[in-house]
mmCIF file of C-alpha atoms in Angstrom:
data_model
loop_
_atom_site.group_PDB
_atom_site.id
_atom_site.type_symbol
_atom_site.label_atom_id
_atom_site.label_comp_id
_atom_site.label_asym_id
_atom_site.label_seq_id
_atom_site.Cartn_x
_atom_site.Cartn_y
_atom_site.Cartn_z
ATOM 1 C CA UNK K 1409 119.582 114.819 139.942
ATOM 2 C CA UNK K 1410 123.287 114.676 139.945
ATOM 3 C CA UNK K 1411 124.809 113.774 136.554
ATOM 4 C CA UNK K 1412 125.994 115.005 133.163
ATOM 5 C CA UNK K 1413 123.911 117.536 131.701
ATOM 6 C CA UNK K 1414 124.282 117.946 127.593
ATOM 7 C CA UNK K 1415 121.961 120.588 125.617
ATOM 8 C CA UNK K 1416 120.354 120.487 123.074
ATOM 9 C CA UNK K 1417 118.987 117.319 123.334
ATOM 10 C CA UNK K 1418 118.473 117.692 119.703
ATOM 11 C CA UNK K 1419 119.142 119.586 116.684
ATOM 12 C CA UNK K 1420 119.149 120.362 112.613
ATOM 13 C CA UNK K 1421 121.507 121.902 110.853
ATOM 14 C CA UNK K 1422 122.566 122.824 107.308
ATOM 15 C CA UNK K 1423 125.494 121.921 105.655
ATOM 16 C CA UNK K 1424 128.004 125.034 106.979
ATOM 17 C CA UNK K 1425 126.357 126.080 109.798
ATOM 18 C CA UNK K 1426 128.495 126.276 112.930
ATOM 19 C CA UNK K 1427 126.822 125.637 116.402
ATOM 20 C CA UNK K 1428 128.022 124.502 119.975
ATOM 21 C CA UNK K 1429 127.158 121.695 122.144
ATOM 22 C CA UNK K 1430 127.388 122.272 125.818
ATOM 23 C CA UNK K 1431 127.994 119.835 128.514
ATOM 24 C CA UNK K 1432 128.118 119.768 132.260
ATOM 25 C CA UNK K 1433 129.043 117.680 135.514
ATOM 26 C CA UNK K 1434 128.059 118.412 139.268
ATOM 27 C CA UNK K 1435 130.145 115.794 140.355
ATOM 28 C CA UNK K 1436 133.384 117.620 141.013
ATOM 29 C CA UNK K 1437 134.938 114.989 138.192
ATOM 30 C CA UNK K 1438 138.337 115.855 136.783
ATOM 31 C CA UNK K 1439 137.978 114.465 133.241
ATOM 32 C CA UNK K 1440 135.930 114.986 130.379
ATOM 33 C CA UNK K 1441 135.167 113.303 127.529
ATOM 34 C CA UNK K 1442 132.688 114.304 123.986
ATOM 35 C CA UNK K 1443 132.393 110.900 121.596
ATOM 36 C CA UNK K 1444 130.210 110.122 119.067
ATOM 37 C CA UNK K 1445 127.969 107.211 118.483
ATOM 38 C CA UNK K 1446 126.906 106.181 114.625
ATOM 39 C CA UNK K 1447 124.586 102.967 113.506
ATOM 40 C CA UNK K 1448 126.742 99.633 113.904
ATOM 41 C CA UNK K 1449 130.073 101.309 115.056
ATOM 42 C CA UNK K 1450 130.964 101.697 118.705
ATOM 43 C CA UNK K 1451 131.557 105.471 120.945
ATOM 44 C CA UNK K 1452 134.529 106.875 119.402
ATOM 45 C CA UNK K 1453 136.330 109.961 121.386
ATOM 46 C CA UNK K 1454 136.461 113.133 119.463
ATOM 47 C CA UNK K 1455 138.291 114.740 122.686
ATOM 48 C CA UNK K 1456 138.885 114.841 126.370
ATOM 49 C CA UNK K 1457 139.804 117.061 129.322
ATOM 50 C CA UNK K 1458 142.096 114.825 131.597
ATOM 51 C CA UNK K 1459 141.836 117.975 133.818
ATOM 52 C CA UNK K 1460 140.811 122.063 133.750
ATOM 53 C CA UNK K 1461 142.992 123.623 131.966
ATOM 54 C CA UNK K 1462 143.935 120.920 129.331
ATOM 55 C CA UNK K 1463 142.128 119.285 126.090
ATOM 56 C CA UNK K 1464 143.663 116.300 123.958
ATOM 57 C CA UNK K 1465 142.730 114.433 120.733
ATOM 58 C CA UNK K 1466 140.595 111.465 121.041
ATOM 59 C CA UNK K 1467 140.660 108.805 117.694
ATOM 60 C CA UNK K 1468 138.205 111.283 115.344
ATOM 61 C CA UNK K 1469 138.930 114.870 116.088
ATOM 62 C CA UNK K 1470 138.955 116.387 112.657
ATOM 63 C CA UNK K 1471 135.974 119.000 112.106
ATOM 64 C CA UNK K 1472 135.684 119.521 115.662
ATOM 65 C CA UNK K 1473 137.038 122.146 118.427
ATOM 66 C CA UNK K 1474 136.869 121.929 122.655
ATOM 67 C CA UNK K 1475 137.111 123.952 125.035
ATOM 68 C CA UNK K 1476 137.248 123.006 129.046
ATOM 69 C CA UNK K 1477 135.366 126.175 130.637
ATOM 70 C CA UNK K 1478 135.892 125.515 133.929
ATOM 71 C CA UNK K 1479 135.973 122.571 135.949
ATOM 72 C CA UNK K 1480 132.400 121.961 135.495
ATOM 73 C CA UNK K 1481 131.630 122.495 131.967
ATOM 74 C CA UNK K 1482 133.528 120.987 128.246
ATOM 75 C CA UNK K 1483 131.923 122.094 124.988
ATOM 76 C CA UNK K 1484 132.412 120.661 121.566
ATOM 77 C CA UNK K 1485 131.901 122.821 118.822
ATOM 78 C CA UNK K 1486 131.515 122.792 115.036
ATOM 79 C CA UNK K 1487 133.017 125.190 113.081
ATOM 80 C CA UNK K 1488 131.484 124.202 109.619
ATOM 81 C CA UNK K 1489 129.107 121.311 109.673
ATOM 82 C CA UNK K 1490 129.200 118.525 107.217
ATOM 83 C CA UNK K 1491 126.631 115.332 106.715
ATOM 84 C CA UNK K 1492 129.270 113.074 108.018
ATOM 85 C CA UNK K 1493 128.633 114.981 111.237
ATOM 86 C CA UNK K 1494 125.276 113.488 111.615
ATOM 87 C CA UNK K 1495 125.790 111.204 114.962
ATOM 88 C CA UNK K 1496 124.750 110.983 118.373
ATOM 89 C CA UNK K 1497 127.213 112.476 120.746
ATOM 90 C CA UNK K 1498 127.747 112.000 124.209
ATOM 91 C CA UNK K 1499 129.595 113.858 127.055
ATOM 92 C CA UNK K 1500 130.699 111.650 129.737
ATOM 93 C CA UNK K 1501 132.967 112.333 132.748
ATOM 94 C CA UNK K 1502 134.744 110.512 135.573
ATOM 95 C CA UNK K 1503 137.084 111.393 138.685
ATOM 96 C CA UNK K 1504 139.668 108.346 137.829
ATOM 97 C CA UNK K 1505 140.639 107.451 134.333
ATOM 98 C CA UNK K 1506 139.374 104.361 133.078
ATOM 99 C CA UNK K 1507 136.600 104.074 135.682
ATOM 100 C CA UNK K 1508 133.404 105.637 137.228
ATOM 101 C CA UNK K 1509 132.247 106.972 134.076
ATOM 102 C CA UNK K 1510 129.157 108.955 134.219
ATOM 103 C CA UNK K 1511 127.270 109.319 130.688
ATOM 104 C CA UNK K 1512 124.677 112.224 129.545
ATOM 105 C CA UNK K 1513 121.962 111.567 127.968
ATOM 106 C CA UNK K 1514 123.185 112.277 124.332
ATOM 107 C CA UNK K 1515 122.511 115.258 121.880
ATOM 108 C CA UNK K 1516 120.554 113.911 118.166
ATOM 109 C CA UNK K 1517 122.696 115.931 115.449
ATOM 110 C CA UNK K 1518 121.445 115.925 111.750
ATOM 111 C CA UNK K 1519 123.303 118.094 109.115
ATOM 112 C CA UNK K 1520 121.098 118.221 105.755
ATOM 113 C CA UNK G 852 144.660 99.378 116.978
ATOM 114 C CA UNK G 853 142.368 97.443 119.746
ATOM 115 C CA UNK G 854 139.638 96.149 117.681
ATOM 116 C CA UNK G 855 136.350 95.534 119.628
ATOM 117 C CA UNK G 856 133.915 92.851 118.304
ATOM 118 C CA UNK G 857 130.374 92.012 120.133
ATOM 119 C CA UNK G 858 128.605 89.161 118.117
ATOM 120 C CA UNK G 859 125.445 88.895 117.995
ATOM 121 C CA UNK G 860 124.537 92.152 116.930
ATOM 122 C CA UNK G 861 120.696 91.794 118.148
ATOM 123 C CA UNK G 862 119.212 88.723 120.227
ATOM 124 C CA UNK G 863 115.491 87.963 121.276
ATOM 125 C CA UNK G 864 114.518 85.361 123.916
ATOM 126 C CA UNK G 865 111.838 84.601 125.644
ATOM 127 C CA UNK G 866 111.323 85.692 129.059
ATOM 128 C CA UNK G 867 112.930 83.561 131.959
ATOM 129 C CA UNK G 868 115.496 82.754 129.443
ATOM 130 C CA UNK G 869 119.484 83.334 130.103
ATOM 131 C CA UNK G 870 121.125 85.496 128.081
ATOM 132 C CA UNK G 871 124.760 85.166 127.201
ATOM 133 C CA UNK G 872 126.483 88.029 124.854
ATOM 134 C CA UNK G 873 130.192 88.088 123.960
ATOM 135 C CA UNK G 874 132.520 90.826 123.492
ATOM 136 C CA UNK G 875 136.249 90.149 121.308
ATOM 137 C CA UNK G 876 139.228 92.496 121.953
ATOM 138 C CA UNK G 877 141.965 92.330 119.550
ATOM 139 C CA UNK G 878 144.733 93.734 121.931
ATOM 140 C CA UNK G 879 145.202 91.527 125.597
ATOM 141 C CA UNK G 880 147.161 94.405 126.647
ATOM 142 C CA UNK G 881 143.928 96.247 128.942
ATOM 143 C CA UNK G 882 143.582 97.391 131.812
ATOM 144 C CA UNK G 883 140.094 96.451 132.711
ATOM 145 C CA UNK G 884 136.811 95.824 130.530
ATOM 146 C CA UNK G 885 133.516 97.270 131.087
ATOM 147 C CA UNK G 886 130.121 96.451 130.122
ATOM 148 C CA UNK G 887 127.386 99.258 129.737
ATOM 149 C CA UNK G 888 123.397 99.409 129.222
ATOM 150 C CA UNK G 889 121.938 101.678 127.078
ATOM 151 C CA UNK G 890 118.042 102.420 126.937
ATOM 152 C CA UNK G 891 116.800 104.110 123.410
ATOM 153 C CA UNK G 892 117.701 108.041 123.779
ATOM 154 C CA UNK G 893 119.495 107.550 126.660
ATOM 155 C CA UNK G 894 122.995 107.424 127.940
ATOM 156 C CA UNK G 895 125.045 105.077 128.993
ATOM 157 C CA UNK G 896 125.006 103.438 132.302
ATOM 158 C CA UNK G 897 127.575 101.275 133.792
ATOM 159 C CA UNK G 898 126.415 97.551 134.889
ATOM 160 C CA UNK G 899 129.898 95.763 135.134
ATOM 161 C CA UNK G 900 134.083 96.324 135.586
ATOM 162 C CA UNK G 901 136.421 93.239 135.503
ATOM 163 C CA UNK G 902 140.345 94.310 136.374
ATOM 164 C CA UNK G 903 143.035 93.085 134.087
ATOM 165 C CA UNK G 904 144.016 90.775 136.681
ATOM 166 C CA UNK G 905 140.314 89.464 137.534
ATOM 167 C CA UNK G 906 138.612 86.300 135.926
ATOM 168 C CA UNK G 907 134.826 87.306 136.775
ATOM 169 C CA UNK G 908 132.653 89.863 138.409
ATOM 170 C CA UNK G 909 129.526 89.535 139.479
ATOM 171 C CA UNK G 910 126.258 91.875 140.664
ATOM 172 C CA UNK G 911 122.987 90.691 141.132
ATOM 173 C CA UNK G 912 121.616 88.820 138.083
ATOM 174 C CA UNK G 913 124.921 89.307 136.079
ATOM 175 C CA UNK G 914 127.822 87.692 135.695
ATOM 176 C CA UNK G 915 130.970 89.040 133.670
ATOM 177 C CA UNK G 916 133.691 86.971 132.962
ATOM 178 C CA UNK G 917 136.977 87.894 131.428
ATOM 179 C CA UNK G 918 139.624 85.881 129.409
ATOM 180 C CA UNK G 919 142.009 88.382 128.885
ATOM 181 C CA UNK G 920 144.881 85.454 126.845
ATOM 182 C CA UNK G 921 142.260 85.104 124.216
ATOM 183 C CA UNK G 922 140.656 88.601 124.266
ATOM 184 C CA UNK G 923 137.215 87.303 124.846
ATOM 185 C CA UNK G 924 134.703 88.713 127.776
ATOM 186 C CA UNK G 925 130.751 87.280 128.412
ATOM 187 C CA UNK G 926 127.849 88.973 129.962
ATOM 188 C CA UNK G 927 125.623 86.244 131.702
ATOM 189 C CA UNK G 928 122.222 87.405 132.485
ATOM 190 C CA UNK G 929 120.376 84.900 134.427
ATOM 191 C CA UNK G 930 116.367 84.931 134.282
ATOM 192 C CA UNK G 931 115.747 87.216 131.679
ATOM 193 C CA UNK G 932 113.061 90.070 132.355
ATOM 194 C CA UNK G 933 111.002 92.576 129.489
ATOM 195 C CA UNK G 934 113.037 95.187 131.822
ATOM 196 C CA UNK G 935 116.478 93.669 130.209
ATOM 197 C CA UNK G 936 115.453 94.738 126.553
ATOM 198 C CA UNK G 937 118.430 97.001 126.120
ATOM 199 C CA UNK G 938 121.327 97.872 124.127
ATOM 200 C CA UNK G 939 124.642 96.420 126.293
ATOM 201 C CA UNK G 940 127.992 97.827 125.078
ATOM 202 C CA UNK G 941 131.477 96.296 126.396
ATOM 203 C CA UNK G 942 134.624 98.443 125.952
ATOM 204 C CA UNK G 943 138.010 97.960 127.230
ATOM 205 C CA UNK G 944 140.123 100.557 128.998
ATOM 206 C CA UNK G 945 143.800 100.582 127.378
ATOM 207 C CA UNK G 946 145.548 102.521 130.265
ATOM 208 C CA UNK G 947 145.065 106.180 129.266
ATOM 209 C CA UNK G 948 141.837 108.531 129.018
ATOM 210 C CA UNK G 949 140.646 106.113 126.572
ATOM 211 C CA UNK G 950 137.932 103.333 125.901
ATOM 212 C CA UNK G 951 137.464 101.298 122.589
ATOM 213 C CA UNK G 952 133.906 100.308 123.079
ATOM 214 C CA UNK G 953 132.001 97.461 120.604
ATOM 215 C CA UNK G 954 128.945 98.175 118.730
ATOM 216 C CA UNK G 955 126.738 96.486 120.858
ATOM 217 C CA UNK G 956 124.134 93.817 120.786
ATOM 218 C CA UNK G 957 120.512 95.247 121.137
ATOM 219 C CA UNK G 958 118.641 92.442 123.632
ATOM 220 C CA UNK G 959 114.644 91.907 123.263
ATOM 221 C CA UNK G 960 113.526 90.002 125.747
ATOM 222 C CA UNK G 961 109.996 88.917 125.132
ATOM 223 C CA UNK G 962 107.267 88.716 127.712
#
């Protein structure tokens, strides 16, 4: 099905570790967007792609890096996990910005 | 900073019952408010989008309404189904890239 695609779906990691989540949209969107969801707090944007070629901070970027691939695909990466990491996060993307957002399905992160 | 506030946090009703949830917005100054559903381990999906210059949308069995002088929107959802138990989310979209989304209430709708 058409849609945002995130992987993993989940994953465990130890306090250090780096790793990279992948997203990706066959819905010829322009914009990209990684936030994170926690318990009793709302999405907050770690970063977005308003287009290919560009990145910009969201409200809670620190710890975390981007990078737009293509037009497709926007990863988020941690360099050096911490607990505070621990969240859901979801990709999302959209052709217009501030409507037609399409979500993924959210990657589980735990740092120990 | 546009503050987003959904009270209650959780609800459960009965089945058949309507189901009202608020969202609070700090900041009038928005370009349109959205509500979302969200199933457990799944993403978000988009029931609802009221323009700034709109008083109510409506699709189906809900009805949005927006009071954008005293930062207030409420999800109506007439005739409550088991199907409804969800998380809904409302966020408002402050004329960039960005949305301030609320916490959420989690519905249980009981059969």
């Amino acid at each position: 099905n058409a849609g945002v695609t995130q992987t993993p779906k989940f994953q465990v990691l130890k306090t250090g570790q780096s790793m990279t989540l992948q997203c990706a949209q066959d819905m010829n969107h322009n914009s990209m967007y990684w936030y994170r969801q926690d318990p009793g707090m709302g999405l907050r944007l770690i970063y977005y792609s308003a287009s290919e070629g560009t990145t910009d901070k969201g409200e809670v970027p620190n710890g975390y890096n981007v990078s737009r691939l293509n037009k497709r695909e926007f990863s988020l990466r941690l360099e050096s996990a911490a607990p505070s990491q621990t969240s859901v996060y979801f990709c999302a993307s959209n052709t217009r910005k501030g409507y037609g957002y399409t979500f993924g399905s959210g990657t589980r992160l735990t740092v120990v | 900073k546009q503050e987003v506030t959904q009270i209650p946090a959780a609800l459960s009703v009965p089945e058949g019952e309507n189901l009202v949830l608020n969202c609070s917005f700090t900041d009038s100054a928005i370009y349109n408010l959205q509500w979302f559903r969200q199933d457990p381990g799944k993403g978000l999906t988009s029931l609802l989008l009221i323009q700034s210059s709109q008083r109510e949308q409506t699709s189906g069995r809900l009805n949005a309404s927006l009071d954008k002088s005293s930062g207030r929107s409420t999800l109506y959802i007439a005739a409550s189904q088991p199907g409804d138990s969800a998380t809904y989310l409302c966020a408002v979209h402050l004329g960039d890239y960005k949305l301030s989304f609320g916490a959420g209430t989690t519905v249980t709708v009981r059969a």
